[in-house]
JSON list of C-alpha atoms in Angstrom, two decimals:
[
{"chain": "Y", "resi": 1, "resn": "LEU", "atom": "CA", "xyz": [7.78, 6.59, 30.41]},
{"chain": "Y", "resi": 2, "resn": "VAL", "atom": "CA", "xyz": [9.71, 9.60, 31.21]},
{"chain": "Y", "resi": 3, "resn": "ALA", "atom": "CA", "xyz": [10.22, 8.14, 34.95]},
{"chain": "Y", "resi": 4, "resn": "PHE", "atom": "CA", "xyz": [11.16, 5.00, 33.31]},
{"chain": "Y", "resi": 5, "resn": "ALA", "atom": "CA", "xyz": [13.59, 6.68, 31.05]},
{"chain": "Y", "resi": 6, "resn": "THR", "atom": "CA", "xyz": [14.83, 8.64, 33.84]},
{"chain": "Y", "resi": 7, "resn": "PHE", "atom": "CA", "xyz": [15.51, 5.49, 35.83]},
{"chain": "Y", "resi": 8, "resn": "VAL", "atom": "CA", "xyz": [17.34, 4.05, 32.75]},
{"chain": "Y", "resi": 9, "resn": "CYS", "atom": "CA", "xyz": [19.46, 6.78, 32.43]},
{"chain": "Y", "resi": 10, "resn": "PHE", "atom": "CA", "xyz": [20.78, 6.97, 36.24]},
{"chain": "Y", "resi": 11, "resn": "ALA", "atom": "CA", "xyz": [21.02, 2.96, 36.43]},
{"chain": "Y", "resi": 12, "resn": "ALA", "atom": "CA", "xyz": [23.11, 2.66, 33.18]},
{"chain": "Y", "resi": 13, "resn": "SER", "atom": "CA", "xyz": [25.33, 5.39, 34.25]},
{"chain": "Y", "resi": 14, "resn": "ARG", "atom": "CA", "xyz": [25.86, 4.02, 37.40]},
{"chain": "Y", "resi": 15, "resn": "SER", "atom": "CA", "xyz": [24.97, 7.22, 39.27]},
{"chain": "Y", "resi": 16, "resn": "HIS", "atom": "CA", "xyz": [24.53, 7.99, 43.00]},
{"chain": "Y", "resi": 17, "resn": "GLU", "atom": "CA", "xyz": [21.78, 5.41, 44.34]},
{"chain": "Y", "resi": 18, "resn": "ALA", "atom": "CA", "xyz": [19.62, 8.42, 45.30]},
{"chain": "Y", "resi": 19, "resn": "TYR", "atom": "CA", "xyz": [18.90, 9.30, 41.80]},
{"chain": "Y", "resi": 20, "resn": "THR", "atom": "CA", "xyz": [18.06, 5.73, 40.97]},
{"chain": "Y", "resi": 21, "resn": "ALA", "atom": "CA", "xyz": [15.92, 5.08, 44.01]},
{"chain": "Y", "resi": 22, "resn": "LEU", "atom": "CA", "xyz": [13.98, 8.03, 43.56]},
{"chain": "Y", "resi": 23, "resn": "ALA", "atom": "CA", "xyz": [13.43, 7.46, 39.78]},
{"chain": "Y", "resi": 24, "resn": "ILE", "atom": "CA", "xyz": [12.26, 3.68, 40.45]},
{"chain": "Y", "resi": 25, "resn": "MET", "atom": "CA", "xyz": [9.85, 4.94, 43.23]},
{"chain": "Y", "resi": 26, "resn": "GLU", "atom": "CA", "xyz": [8.28, 7.33, 40.98]},
{"chain": "Y", "resi": 27, "resn": "VAL", "atom": "CA", "xyz": [8.04, 4.50, 38.32]},
{"chain": "Y", "resi": 28, "resn": "VAL", "atom": "CA", "xyz": [6.14, 2.39, 40.91]},
{"chain": "Y", "resi": 29, "resn": "ILE", "atom": "CA", "xyz": [4.02, 4.79, 42.41]},
{"chain": "Y", "resi": 30, "resn": "THR", "atom": "CA", "xyz": [2.66, 6.10, 38.76]},
{"chain": "Y", "resi": 31, "resn": "LEU", "atom": "CA", "xyz": [2.12, 2.30, 38.18]},
{"chain": "Y", "resi": 32, "resn": "LEU", "atom": "CA", "xyz": [0.22, 1.85, 40.78]},
{"chain": "Y", "resi": 33, "resn": "PHE", "atom": "CA", "xyz": [-2.03, 5.07, 40.39]},
{"chain": "Y", "resi": 34, "resn": "PHE", "atom": "CA", "xyz": [-2.28, 4.06, 37.08]},
{"chain": "Y", "resi": 35, "resn": "LEU", "atom": "CA", "xyz": [-3.58, 0.39, 37.99]},
{"chain": "Y", "resi": 36, "resn": "LEU", "atom": "CA", "xyz": [-5.83, 1.72, 40.70]},
{"chain": "Y", "resi": 37, "resn": "TYR", "atom": "CA", "xyz": [-7.55, 4.06, 38.19]},
{"chain": "Y", "resi": 38, "resn": "LEU", "atom": "CA", "xyz": [-7.71, 1.21, 35.52]},
{"chain": "Y", "resi": 39, "resn": "LEU", "atom": "CA", "xyz": [-9.25, -1.22, 37.70]},
{"chain": "Y", "resi": 40, "resn": "LYS", "atom": "CA", "xyz": [-11.64, 1.18, 39.12]},
{"chain": "Y", "resi": 41, "resn": "LEU", "atom": "CA", "xyz": [-10.63, 0.39, 42.66]},
{"chain": "Y", "resi": 42, "resn": "ASP", "atom": "CA", "xyz": [-10.81, 4.19, 43.73]},
{"chain": "Y", "resi": 43, "resn": "LYS", "atom": "CA", "xyz": [-14.72, 3.46, 43.17]},
{"chain": "Y", "resi": 44, "resn": "LYS", "atom": "CA", "xyz": [-14.69, 0.68, 45.50]},
{"chain": "Y", "resi": 45, "resn": "MET", "atom": "CA", "xyz": [-12.09, 2.15, 48.40]},
{"chain": "Y", "resi": 46, "resn": "LYS", "atom": "CA", "xyz": [-14.07, 5.09, 48.92]},
{"chain": "Y", "resi": 47, "resn": "TRP", "atom": "CA", "xyz": [-12.47, 5.85, 52.26]},
{"chain": "Y", "resi": 48, "resn": "LEU", "atom": "CA", "xyz": [-9.75, 7.84, 50.64]},
{"chain": "Y", "resi": 49, "resn": "PHE", "atom": "CA", "xyz": [-10.41, 10.81, 48.18]},
{"chain": "Y", "resi": 50, "resn": "TRP", "atom": "CA", "xyz": [-7.84, 9.27, 45.51]},
{"chain": "Y", "resi": 51, "resn": "PRO", "atom": "CA", "xyz": [-7.50, 12.49, 43.19]},
{"chain": "Y", "resi": 52, "resn": "LEU", "atom": "CA", "xyz": [-6.26, 14.25, 46.25]},
{"chain": "Y", "resi": 53, "resn": "ALA", "atom": "CA", "xyz": [-3.88, 11.71, 47.13]},
{"chain": "Y", "resi": 54, "resn": "ASP", "atom": "CA", "xyz": [-2.72, 11.77, 43.53]},
{"chain": "Y", "resi": 55, "resn": "ILE", "atom": "CA", "xyz": [-2.11, 15.65, 43.80]},
{"chain": "Y", "resi": 56, "resn": "PHE", "atom": "CA", "xyz": [-0.22, 15.07, 47.19]},
{"chain": "Y", "resi": 57, "resn": "ASN", "atom": "CA", "xyz": [1.97, 12.36, 45.19]},
{"chain": "Y", "resi": 58, "resn": "SER", "atom": "CA", "xyz": [2.46, 14.66, 42.31]},
{"chain": "Y", "resi": 59, "resn": "VAL", "atom": "CA", "xyz": [3.66, 17.85, 44.54]},
{"chain": "Y", "resi": 60, "resn": "VAL", "atom": "CA", "xyz": [5.93, 15.70, 46.81]},
{"chain": "Y", "resi": 61, "resn": "ALA", "atom": "CA", "xyz": [7.57, 14.08, 43.70]},
{"chain": "Y", "resi": 62, "resn": "ALA", "atom": "CA", "xyz": [8.07, 17.31, 41.94]},
{"chain": "Y", "resi": 63, "resn": "VAL", "atom": "CA", "xyz": [9.99, 18.81, 44.91]},
{"chain": "Y", "resi": 64, "resn": "PHE", "atom": "CA", "xyz": [12.04, 15.66, 45.49]},
{"chain": "Y", "resi": 65, "resn": "LEU", "atom": "CA", "xyz": [12.61, 15.65, 41.80]},
{"chain": "Y", "resi": 66, "resn": "LEU", "atom": "CA", "xyz": [13.58, 19.19, 41.28]},
{"chain": "Y", "resi": 67, "resn": "VAL", "atom": "CA", "xyz": [16.20, 18.98, 44.39]},
{"chain": "Y", "resi": 68, "resn": "VAL", "atom": "CA", "xyz": [17.83, 15.48, 42.85]},
{"chain": "Y", "resi": 69, "resn": "CYS", "atom": "CA", "xyz": [17.64, 16.21, 39.50]},
{"chain": "Y", "resi": 70, "resn": "LEU", "atom": "CA", "xyz": [19.41, 19.69, 39.91]},
{"chain": "Y", "resi": 71, "resn": "PHE", "atom": "CA", "xyz": [22.10, 18.13, 42.05]},
{"chain": "Y", "resi": 72, "resn": "ALA", "atom": "CA", "xyz": [22.42, 15.54, 39.06]},
{"chain": "Y", "resi": 73, "resn": "ILE", "atom": "CA", "xyz": [22.57, 18.29, 36.28]},
{"chain": "Y", "resi": 74, "resn": "ILE", "atom": "CA", "xyz": [25.07, 20.20, 38.52]},
{"chain": "Y", "resi": 75, "resn": "ILE", "atom": "CA", "xyz": [27.46, 17.44, 39.54]},
{"chain": "Y", "resi": 76, "resn": "LYS", "atom": "CA", "xyz": [27.08, 15.54, 36.20]},
{"chain": "Y", "resi": 77, "resn": "THR", "atom": "CA", "xyz": [29.68, 13.08, 36.87]},
{"chain": "Y", "resi": 78, "resn": "ASN", "atom": "CA", "xyz": [29.19, 11.33, 33.51]},
{"chain": "Y", "resi": 79, "resn": "TYR", "atom": "CA", "xyz": [26.84, 11.80, 30.44]},
{"chain": "Y", "resi": 80, "resn": "GLY", "atom": "CA", "xyz": [24.20, 9.31, 31.46]},
{"chain": "Y", "resi": 81, "resn": "THR", "atom": "CA", "xyz": [23.68, 11.24, 34.92]},
{"chain": "Y", "resi": 82, "resn": "LEU", "atom": "CA", "xyz": [23.35, 14.64, 32.79]},
{"chain": "Y", "resi": 83, "resn": "VAL", "atom": "CA", "xyz": [20.80, 13.01, 30.68]},
{"chain": "Y", "resi": 84, "resn": "GLY", "atom": "CA", "xyz": [18.79, 11.35, 33.57]},
{"chain": "Y", "resi": 85, "resn": "GLY", "atom": "CA", "xyz": [18.74, 14.98, 35.15]},
{"chain": "Y", "resi": 86, "resn": "VAL", "atom": "CA", "xyz": [17.16, 16.42, 32.30]},
{"chain": "Y", "resi": 87, "resn": "PHE", "atom": "CA", "xyz": [14.45, 13.84, 32.07]},
{"chain": "Y", "resi": 88, "resn": "GLY", "atom": "CA", "xyz": [13.94, 14.16, 35.61]},
{"chain": "Y", "resi": 89, "resn": "LEU", "atom": "CA", "xyz": [13.36, 17.73, 35.16]},
{"chain": "Y", "resi": 90, "resn": "LEU", "atom": "CA", "xyz": [11.10, 17.17, 32.40]},
{"chain": "Y", "resi": 91, "resn": "LEU", "atom": "CA", "xyz": [9.32, 14.69, 34.85]},
{"chain": "Y", "resi": 92, "resn": "PHE", "atom": "CA", "xyz": [9.37, 17.53, 37.21]},
{"chain": "Y", "resi": 93, "resn": "LEU", "atom": "CA", "xyz": [7.37, 19.82, 35.14]},
{"chain": "Y", "resi": 94, "resn": "LEU", "atom": "CA", "xyz": [4.92, 16.68, 34.33]},
{"chain": "Y", "resi": 95, "resn": "CYS", "atom": "CA", "xyz": [4.51, 16.58, 37.78]},
{"chain": "Y", "resi": 96, "resn": "ILE", "atom": "CA", "xyz": [3.27, 19.93, 38.17]},
{"chain": "Y", "resi": 97, "resn": "VAL", "atom": "CA", "xyz": [1.13, 19.79, 35.15]},
{"chain": "Y", "resi": 98, "resn": "ASP", "atom": "CA", "xyz": [-0.53, 16.76, 36.49]},
{"chain": "Y", "resi": 99, "resn": "ALA", "atom": "CA", "xyz": [-1.17, 18.38, 40.02]},
{"chain": "Y", "resi": 100, "resn": "VAL", "atom": "CA", "xyz": [-2.55, 21.65, 38.48]},
{"chain": "Y", "resi": 101, "resn": "ILE", "atom": "CA", "xyz": [-4.98, 19.74, 36.22]},
{"chain": "Y", "resi": 102, "resn": "LEU", "atom": "CA", "xyz": [-6.20, 17.45, 38.80]},
{"chain": "Y", "resi": 103, "resn": "PHE", "atom": "CA", "xyz": [-6.68, 20.26, 41.17]},
{"chain": "Y", "resi": 104, "resn": "GLN", "atom": "CA", "xyz": [-8.63, 22.21, 38.58]},
{"chain": "Y", "resi": 105, "resn": "LYS", "atom": "CA", "xyz": [-11.05, 19.08, 37.94]},
{"chain": "Y", "resi": 106, "resn": "ILE", "atom": "CA", "xyz": [-11.84, 18.24, 41.43]},
{"chain": "Y", "resi": 107, "resn": "SER", "atom": "CA", "xyz": [-14.43, 19.75, 43.35]},
{"chain": "Y", "resi": 108, "resn": "LEU", "atom": "CA", "xyz": [-14.46, 19.44, 47.09]},
{"chain": "Y", "resi": 109, "resn": "SER", "atom": "CA", "xyz": [-17.99, 20.65, 47.78]},
{"chain": "Y", "resi": 110, "resn": "GLY", "atom": "CA", "xyz": [-19.80, 18.84, 44.91]},
{"chain": "Y", "resi": 111, "resn": "PRO", "atom": "CA", "xyz": [-20.82, 15.47, 44.86]},
{"chain": "Y", "resi": 112, "resn": "ARG", "atom": "CA", "xyz": [-18.74, 12.71, 44.06]},
{"chain": "Y", "resi": 113, "resn": "GLY", "atom": "CA", "xyz": [-19.39, 9.61, 41.64]},
{"chain": "Y", "resi": 114, "resn": "THR", "atom": "CA", "xyz": [-22.05, 11.05, 39.82]},
{"chain": "Y", "resi": 115, "resn": "ASN", "atom": "CA", "xyz": [-22.49, 11.00, 36.26]},
{"chain": "Y", "resi": 116, "resn": "TYR", "atom": "CA", "xyz": [-25.27, 13.16, 35.36]},
{"chain": "Y", "resi": 117, "resn": "PRO", "atom": "CA", "xyz": [-25.17, 16.93, 35.19]},
{"chain": "Y", "resi": 118, "resn": "THR", "atom": "CA", "xyz": [-26.27, 19.21, 38.07]},
{"chain": "Y", "resi": 119, "resn": "ARG", "atom": "CA", "xyz": [-28.98, 21.95, 37.69]}
]
């Protein structure tokens, strides 16, 4: 929702295309990961370790969001760009939190896909 709010602010204020493109890409990628986990496709496609791909996505998105949203806030061509930059920085923080929580939850050495406790 924060990524969508960022997109709406950038699109409504007719700010630079890079701001709008980054926001819409983050919305689309987030929706794709949401559908992947919702439809349990990660269990069917075991050839990729999806939580690690999700962490990689969050880190890359956080780097791009930090750079682009700081530019949007510094330049602030209008009020919509400023608000979109603030929402983008909030999204940056959420991406960092997502990456940290996912990294803490995954275990690269243990078994994957088990529902029973280990001894």
